[in-house]
Amino acid sequence: MEMNSTTPILYEKKITVAVIDSGLSSLQVNTKIKFSCSLLGDDSIEDGHGHGTGLVGMLSEFCGNRIEFIIIKVLDDNCRGSSKTLLKAMDIAIDLQPDIINLSLGTEDMSLRSEFVTKCKLAITKDILLITTTNENERSLPFILDETIRIKSSKQIVDTEQLYIDQYSTFYTLGIPHIVPWKNGKYVFINRNSFAPPYFIRKFLDYKLRNSLNNYSTVTEIKKNCSNIAELKTKELKFEIPSDFDFYRSLLEITQRYIPQFEEQKITFAQGLKMNDCIDILVDTEKKFGIKIPFTYFNINDFTYISNLSNKINKVLYFHLS
């Protein structure tokens, strides 16, 4: 498969994102780690779940070499942790003064509200954005605090570039299942708000690097350019022209193993493609071409048309290899 030979742009100024989560799998994501630690009683940040790796994988794809990471592991292999550990992790992250602290997790222990407020206010004084999301009932800390940047997903949004906002200044992004690595080399699709923040962070980074503004001023400008979620009109995904026809044809042959009478310009799922088939197609592609595809970069919409999937794989591999 031919790869685009364009030399990537190297950015002197990088955005630092602290990801407080389940750690990072060294086998899944190749990115710059500025600092890392585990608060679970050992020195390893190896991700035994996949949640944190999924987040970092998405951010790596979206932001390329414009981003560097602080990894703080607070969640165990079952994606569970304590509220006190989360508060301690926030202290560590704030002391390191990143641009963003990503909190795709939270607690329903409202007795700790004042402690979270104190830390959030401290972050604001240092121009650190606390990017938060929540569970389905929306009653979690620190998401409910006005001092945070709240992000949620919406199933109505199919455009990965679009960002919406509601009357409470909560941002909305793509809301569909994403592939994350799991235990024992397995992959699964997970559909949660957890994977909405990377879409906002990408938008933030693009805007910030084009303008000489501090972090909170950048968010203010982004808000001005967001459409209201109440006015959302769902768009349809369209068949893309393949960027590499040879690779596209090979991917069609792989897909036809799962759907023998597959018609290439029709929606795959309407022809019987299943979610597990999507992962199998990526595995078969790895075997056929002798390449490693970082699965964390894919969401369910990528498989709607095989042409779109072939373009996404080309894009991801070019970034990953460069």
Short mmCIF file of C-alpha atoms in Angstrom, two decimals:
data_model
loop_
_atom_site.label_atom_id
_atom_site.label_comp_id
_atom_site.label_asym_id
_atom_site.label_seq_id
_atom_site.Cartn_x
_atom_site.Cartn_y
_atom_site.Cartn_z
CA MET A 1 0.00 0.00 0.00
CA GLU A 2 1.42 3.40 -0.96
CA MET A 3 1.54 5.99 1.77
CA ASN A 4 1.40 9.74 1.40
CA SER A 5 5.03 10.93 1.49
CA THR A 6 4.26 14.47 2.62
CA THR A 7 6.49 15.43 5.53
CA PRO A 8 4.45 16.15 8.69
CA ILE A 9 4.58 19.66 10.09
CA LEU A 10 6.58 19.84 13.32
CA TYR A 11 5.09 22.18 15.92
CA GLU A 12 7.37 23.89 18.42
CA LYS A 13 4.45 24.76 20.70
CA LYS A 14 2.61 21.69 21.93
CA ILE A 15 -0.59 21.40 23.90
CA THR A 16 -0.20 19.31 27.06
CA VAL A 17 -3.13 17.11 28.06
CA ALA A 18 -3.26 15.29 31.38
CA VAL A 19 -5.35 12.13 31.04
CA ILE A 20 -6.52 10.86 34.44
CA ASP A 21 -7.87 7.41 33.70
CA SER A 22 -6.97 3.70 33.48
CA GLY A 23 -3.46 4.24 32.16
CA LEU A 24 -2.03 3.55 28.71
CA SER A 25 -1.18 0.38 26.84
CA SER A 26 2.36 0.60 25.48
CA LEU A 27 1.37 -1.75 22.67
CA GLN A 28 -1.45 0.43 21.34
CA VAL A 29 -0.38 4.07 21.20
CA ASN A 30 2.93 5.62 20.21
CA THR A 31 2.95 9.19 21.49
CA LYS A 32 4.99 11.61 23.59
CA ILE A 33 4.58 11.13 27.34
CA LYS A 34 5.80 14.13 29.33
CA PHE A 35 5.07 12.58 32.75
CA SER A 36 3.33 9.47 34.02
CA CYS A 37 2.48 7.83 37.33
CA SER A 38 0.11 5.31 38.90
CA LEU A 39 -1.79 5.94 42.11
CA LEU A 40 -2.79 2.29 42.48
CA GLY A 41 0.18 1.16 44.55
CA ASP A 42 2.65 0.26 41.79
CA ASP A 43 4.79 2.08 39.23
CA SER A 44 3.12 0.73 36.09
CA ILE A 45 0.69 2.79 34.02
CA GLU A 46 -0.07 -0.24 31.80
CA ASP A 47 -3.76 -0.15 30.98
CA GLY A 48 -5.53 -3.34 32.08
CA HIS A 49 -8.91 -2.15 30.82
CA GLY A 50 -8.68 -0.09 27.63
CA HIS A 51 -10.63 3.04 28.58
CA GLY A 52 -7.60 5.31 28.98
CA THR A 53 -5.86 3.87 25.93
CA GLY A 54 -8.94 4.55 23.83
CA LEU A 55 -8.91 8.21 24.88
CA VAL A 56 -5.20 8.70 24.26
CA GLY A 57 -5.43 6.86 20.95
CA MET A 58 -8.17 9.20 19.72
CA LEU A 59 -6.30 12.28 20.88
CA SER A 60 -3.10 11.07 19.22
CA GLU A 61 -4.88 10.64 15.91
CA PHE A 62 -6.74 13.92 16.12
CA CYS A 63 -3.82 16.07 17.25
CA GLY A 64 -0.67 14.40 15.92
CA ASN A 65 2.63 15.85 17.08
CA ARG A 66 0.92 18.99 18.33
CA ILE A 67 0.12 17.25 21.60
CA GLU A 68 1.98 15.68 24.52
CA PHE A 69 0.57 13.75 27.45
CA ILE A 70 0.60 13.45 31.20
CA ILE A 71 -0.76 10.01 32.15
CA ILE A 72 -2.07 9.45 35.67
CA LYS A 73 -3.52 6.01 36.35
CA VAL A 74 -6.36 5.95 38.88
CA LEU A 75 -8.67 3.22 37.51
CA ASP A 76 -8.10 -0.52 37.90
CA ASP A 77 -8.68 -3.32 35.38
CA ASN A 78 -12.43 -3.06 36.02
CA CYS A 79 -12.37 0.70 35.38
CA ARG A 80 -13.01 1.43 39.05
CA GLY A 81 -11.27 3.79 41.44
CA SER A 82 -11.84 5.88 44.56
CA SER A 83 -12.97 9.49 44.77
CA LYS A 84 -10.06 10.37 47.04
CA THR A 85 -7.61 8.96 44.51
CA LEU A 86 -9.21 11.10 41.82
CA LEU A 87 -8.79 14.21 43.96
CA LYS A 88 -5.13 13.35 44.57
CA ALA A 89 -4.60 12.87 40.83
CA MET A 90 -6.10 16.28 40.15
CA ASP A 91 -3.62 17.82 42.61
CA ILE A 92 -0.71 16.18 40.78
CA ALA A 93 -2.01 17.24 37.38
CA ILE A 94 -2.63 20.86 38.42
CA ASP A 95 0.90 21.11 39.86
CA LEU A 96 2.27 20.04 36.45
CA GLN A 97 0.29 22.86 34.77
CA PRO A 98 -0.94 21.23 31.54
CA ASP A 99 -3.27 23.09 29.20
CA ILE A 100 -6.01 20.51 29.73
CA ILE A 101 -6.94 17.89 32.30
CA ASN A 102 -9.19 15.27 30.69
CA LEU A 103 -11.64 13.72 33.16
CA SER A 104 -13.72 11.11 31.35
CA LEU A 105 -14.72 9.78 34.77
CA GLY A 106 -16.35 11.08 37.94
CA THR A 107 -17.98 10.31 41.25
CA GLU A 108 -21.53 10.47 42.58
CA ASP A 109 -20.27 11.21 46.12
CA MET A 110 -21.68 14.72 46.54
CA SER A 111 -20.11 15.06 50.00
CA LEU A 112 -16.86 15.87 48.17
CA ARG A 113 -18.30 18.75 46.19
CA SER A 114 -16.41 21.49 48.09
CA GLU A 115 -13.09 19.69 47.55
CA PHE A 116 -13.71 19.44 43.82
CA VAL A 117 -14.75 23.09 43.64
CA THR A 118 -11.52 24.16 45.36
CA LYS A 119 -9.38 22.22 42.88
CA CYS A 120 -11.38 23.44 39.90
CA LYS A 121 -10.98 27.07 40.96
CA LEU A 122 -7.24 26.55 41.41
CA ALA A 123 -7.02 25.13 37.89
CA ILE A 124 -8.80 28.20 36.51
CA THR A 125 -6.22 30.53 38.11
CA LYS A 126 -3.53 28.60 36.22
CA ASP A 127 -5.48 28.69 32.92
CA ILE A 128 -5.94 24.91 33.00
CA LEU A 129 -9.10 23.58 31.38
CA LEU A 130 -10.88 20.79 33.25
CA ILE A 131 -12.62 18.83 30.49
CA THR A 132 -15.36 16.69 32.04
CA THR A 133 -18.11 14.31 31.01
CA THR A 134 -20.69 12.31 32.90
CA ASN A 135 -22.79 9.18 33.18
CA GLU A 136 -26.34 8.92 31.94
CA ASN A 137 -28.00 10.52 34.98
CA GLU A 138 -25.69 13.56 34.74
CA ARG A 139 -25.24 13.74 38.52
CA SER A 140 -21.51 13.27 38.85
CA LEU A 141 -18.60 15.34 40.08
CA PRO A 142 -16.84 17.26 38.73
CA PHE A 143 -19.12 17.40 35.65
CA ILE A 144 -21.93 19.28 37.44
CA LEU A 145 -19.62 22.15 38.42
CA ASP A 146 -19.72 25.41 36.45
CA GLU A 147 -15.94 25.63 36.81
CA THR A 148 -15.47 22.78 34.31
CA ILE A 149 -15.82 22.49 30.52
CA ARG A 150 -18.67 19.99 30.11
CA ILE A 151 -18.76 17.67 27.09
CA LYS A 152 -21.44 15.16 26.12
CA SER A 153 -22.19 13.02 23.10
CA SER A 154 -25.30 13.09 20.94
CA LYS A 155 -26.44 10.23 18.71
CA GLN A 156 -27.88 12.82 16.34
CA ILE A 157 -24.40 14.11 15.48
CA VAL A 158 -22.63 12.17 12.71
CA ASP A 159 -20.16 14.85 11.56
CA THR A 160 -16.89 14.46 13.49
CA GLU A 161 -15.96 18.08 12.76
CA GLN A 162 -19.13 19.63 14.16
CA LEU A 163 -19.56 20.94 17.69
CA TYR A 164 -22.80 22.06 19.34
CA ILE A 165 -23.70 23.77 22.61
CA ASP A 166 -26.83 24.04 24.77
CA GLN A 167 -28.27 26.78 26.97
CA TYR A 168 -26.17 25.57 29.92
CA SER A 169 -22.89 25.84 27.98
CA THR A 170 -22.52 22.07 27.68
CA PHE A 171 -20.79 21.07 24.44
CA TYR A 172 -22.02 18.15 22.29
CA THR A 173 -20.03 15.98 19.88
CA LEU A 174 -20.28 12.69 17.99
CA GLY A 175 -22.18 10.09 20.02
CA ILE A 176 -21.57 6.59 18.67
CA PRO A 177 -19.60 3.46 19.65
CA HIS A 178 -15.79 3.56 19.49
CA ILE A 179 -13.36 0.65 19.44
CA VAL A 180 -11.22 0.30 22.55
CA PRO A 181 -8.64 -2.36 23.42
CA TRP A 182 -9.74 -4.84 26.05
CA LYS A 183 -8.06 -7.55 28.08
CA ASN A 184 -6.08 -10.39 26.49
CA GLY A 185 -5.66 -8.61 23.17
CA LYS A 186 -9.40 -8.32 22.51
CA TYR A 187 -11.24 -5.29 21.15
CA VAL A 188 -14.76 -4.11 21.90
CA PHE A 189 -17.09 -1.28 20.90
CA ILE A 190 -18.04 1.07 23.73
CA ASN A 191 -20.69 3.78 23.42
CA ARG A 192 -20.35 6.28 26.24
CA ASN A 193 -19.86 9.98 26.86
CA SER A 194 -16.26 9.09 27.76
CA PHE A 195 -15.15 9.34 24.15
CA ALA A 196 -16.71 12.74 23.44
CA PRO A 197 -13.95 14.96 24.97
CA PRO A 198 -11.30 14.18 22.30
CA TYR A 199 -13.53 15.73 19.64
CA PHE A 200 -13.77 18.94 21.67
CA ILE A 201 -10.03 18.94 22.44
CA ARG A 202 -9.22 18.66 18.74
CA LYS A 203 -11.39 21.68 18.00
CA PHE A 204 -9.81 23.58 20.89
CA LEU A 205 -6.29 22.78 19.72
CA ASP A 206 -6.97 23.77 16.11
CA TYR A 207 -8.37 27.12 17.22
CA LYS A 208 -5.70 27.83 19.84
CA LEU A 209 -2.77 27.21 17.51
CA ARG A 210 -4.25 29.64 15.00
CA ASN A 211 -4.81 32.40 17.54
CA SER A 212 -2.76 34.04 20.28
CA LEU A 213 -5.22 33.50 23.12
CA ASN A 214 -5.04 31.88 26.53
CA ASN A 215 -6.95 28.65 27.11
CA TYR A 216 -10.15 30.06 28.59
CA SER A 217 -10.34 32.84 26.02
CA THR A 218 -10.04 30.17 23.34
CA VAL A 219 -13.04 28.32 24.80
CA THR A 220 -15.02 31.56 24.83
CA GLU A 221 -14.35 32.05 21.13
CA ILE A 222 -15.27 28.45 20.33
CA LYS A 223 -18.61 28.95 22.10
CA LYS A 224 -19.38 31.89 19.82
CA ASN A 225 -18.96 29.67 16.76
CA CYS A 226 -21.04 26.72 17.99
CA SER A 227 -24.55 26.02 16.79
CA ASN A 228 -27.26 25.41 19.37
CA ILE A 229 -27.97 21.71 19.88
CA ALA A 230 -31.72 22.49 19.75
CA GLU A 231 -31.25 23.50 16.09
CA LEU A 232 -29.39 20.33 15.09
CA LYS A 233 -30.41 18.79 11.80
CA THR A 234 -28.97 15.30 11.36
CA LYS A 235 -26.79 14.82 8.29
CA GLU A 236 -26.38 11.61 6.34
CA LEU A 237 -23.01 9.97 5.89
CA LYS A 238 -21.97 9.88 2.23
CA PHE A 239 -19.90 7.48 0.14
CA GLU A 240 -16.36 8.86 -0.25
CA ILE A 241 -14.11 8.50 -3.28
CA PRO A 242 -11.27 6.14 -2.27
CA SER A 243 -7.86 7.80 -2.00
CA ASP A 244 -6.11 4.51 -2.88
CA PHE A 245 -8.12 2.31 -5.24
CA ASP A 246 -5.82 -0.72 -4.97
CA PHE A 247 -6.16 -0.79 -1.20
CA TYR A 248 -9.89 -0.11 -1.48
CA ARG A 249 -10.35 -3.14 -3.78
CA SER A 250 -8.42 -5.33 -1.35
CA LEU A 251 -10.64 -4.15 1.49
CA LEU A 252 -13.70 -4.97 -0.59
CA GLU A 253 -12.43 -8.54 -1.02
CA ILE A 254 -12.01 -8.86 2.75
CA THR A 255 -15.51 -7.49 3.38
CA GLN A 256 -17.02 -9.98 0.92
CA ARG A 257 -15.91 -12.80 3.23
CA TYR A 258 -18.56 -11.57 5.64
CA ILE A 259 -21.13 -10.40 3.06
CA PRO A 260 -20.72 -12.52 -0.12
CA GLN A 261 -23.10 -10.46 -2.27
CA PHE A 262 -21.77 -7.14 -0.96
CA GLU A 263 -22.58 -4.03 -3.03
CA GLU A 264 -19.85 -1.48 -2.53
CA GLN A 265 -21.76 1.79 -2.75
CA LYS A 266 -24.52 0.69 -0.38
CA ILE A 267 -24.47 1.03 3.42
CA THR A 268 -22.66 -1.93 4.94
CA PHE A 269 -24.94 -2.32 7.96
CA ALA A 270 -28.04 -2.45 5.74
CA GLN A 271 -26.37 -5.43 4.03
CA GLY A 272 -25.88 -7.34 7.26
CA LEU A 273 -22.51 -6.19 8.61
CA LYS A 274 -22.30 -6.72 12.39
CA MET A 275 -20.21 -4.83 14.95
CA ASN A 276 -17.95 -7.83 15.54
CA ASP A 277 -17.45 -8.06 11.76
CA CYS A 278 -15.98 -4.55 11.83
CA ILE A 279 -13.22 -5.63 14.19
CA ASP A 280 -12.65 -8.81 12.17
CA ILE A 281 -12.23 -6.75 8.99
CA LEU A 282 -9.46 -4.74 10.66
CA VAL A 283 -7.77 -7.92 11.92
CA ASP A 284 -7.94 -9.49 8.43
CA THR A 285 -6.54 -6.29 6.92
CA GLU A 286 -3.60 -6.41 9.32
CA LYS A 287 -2.88 -10.02 8.33
CA LYS A 288 -3.18 -9.40 4.58
CA PHE A 289 -0.87 -6.38 4.48
CA GLY A 290 1.43 -7.22 7.37
CA ILE A 291 0.68 -3.91 9.08
CA LYS A 292 -0.42 -2.91 12.55
CA ILE A 293 -3.60 -0.85 12.68
CA PRO A 294 -4.14 1.11 15.93
CA PHE A 295 -7.76 0.12 16.54
CA THR A 296 -8.40 2.87 19.10
CA TYR A 297 -8.83 5.37 16.27
CA PHE A 298 -12.06 3.89 14.85
CA ASN A 299 -15.75 4.56 15.50
CA ILE A 300 -18.76 2.72 14.13
CA ASN A 301 -19.48 5.37 11.47
CA ASP A 302 -16.11 4.61 9.85
CA PHE A 303 -17.56 1.29 8.64
CA THR A 304 -20.74 2.68 7.04
CA TYR A 305 -19.08 2.55 3.60
CA ILE A 306 -16.00 0.50 2.80
CA SER A 307 -14.63 3.40 0.75
CA ASN A 308 -14.78 5.59 3.87
CA LEU A 309 -13.08 2.87 5.91
CA SER A 310 -10.27 2.52 3.37
CA ASN A 311 -9.67 6.28 3.53
CA LYS A 312 -9.67 6.21 7.33
CA ILE A 313 -7.15 3.36 7.47
CA ASN A 314 -4.88 5.17 5.01
CA LYS A 315 -5.08 8.34 7.08
CA VAL A 316 -4.45 6.55 10.37
CA LEU A 317 -1.52 4.52 9.05
CA TYR A 318 0.11 7.60 7.53
CA PHE A 319 -0.12 9.41 10.87
CA HIS A 320 1.01 6.36 12.83
CA LEU A 321 4.02 5.65 10.60
CA SER A 322 5.12 9.28 10.36
#
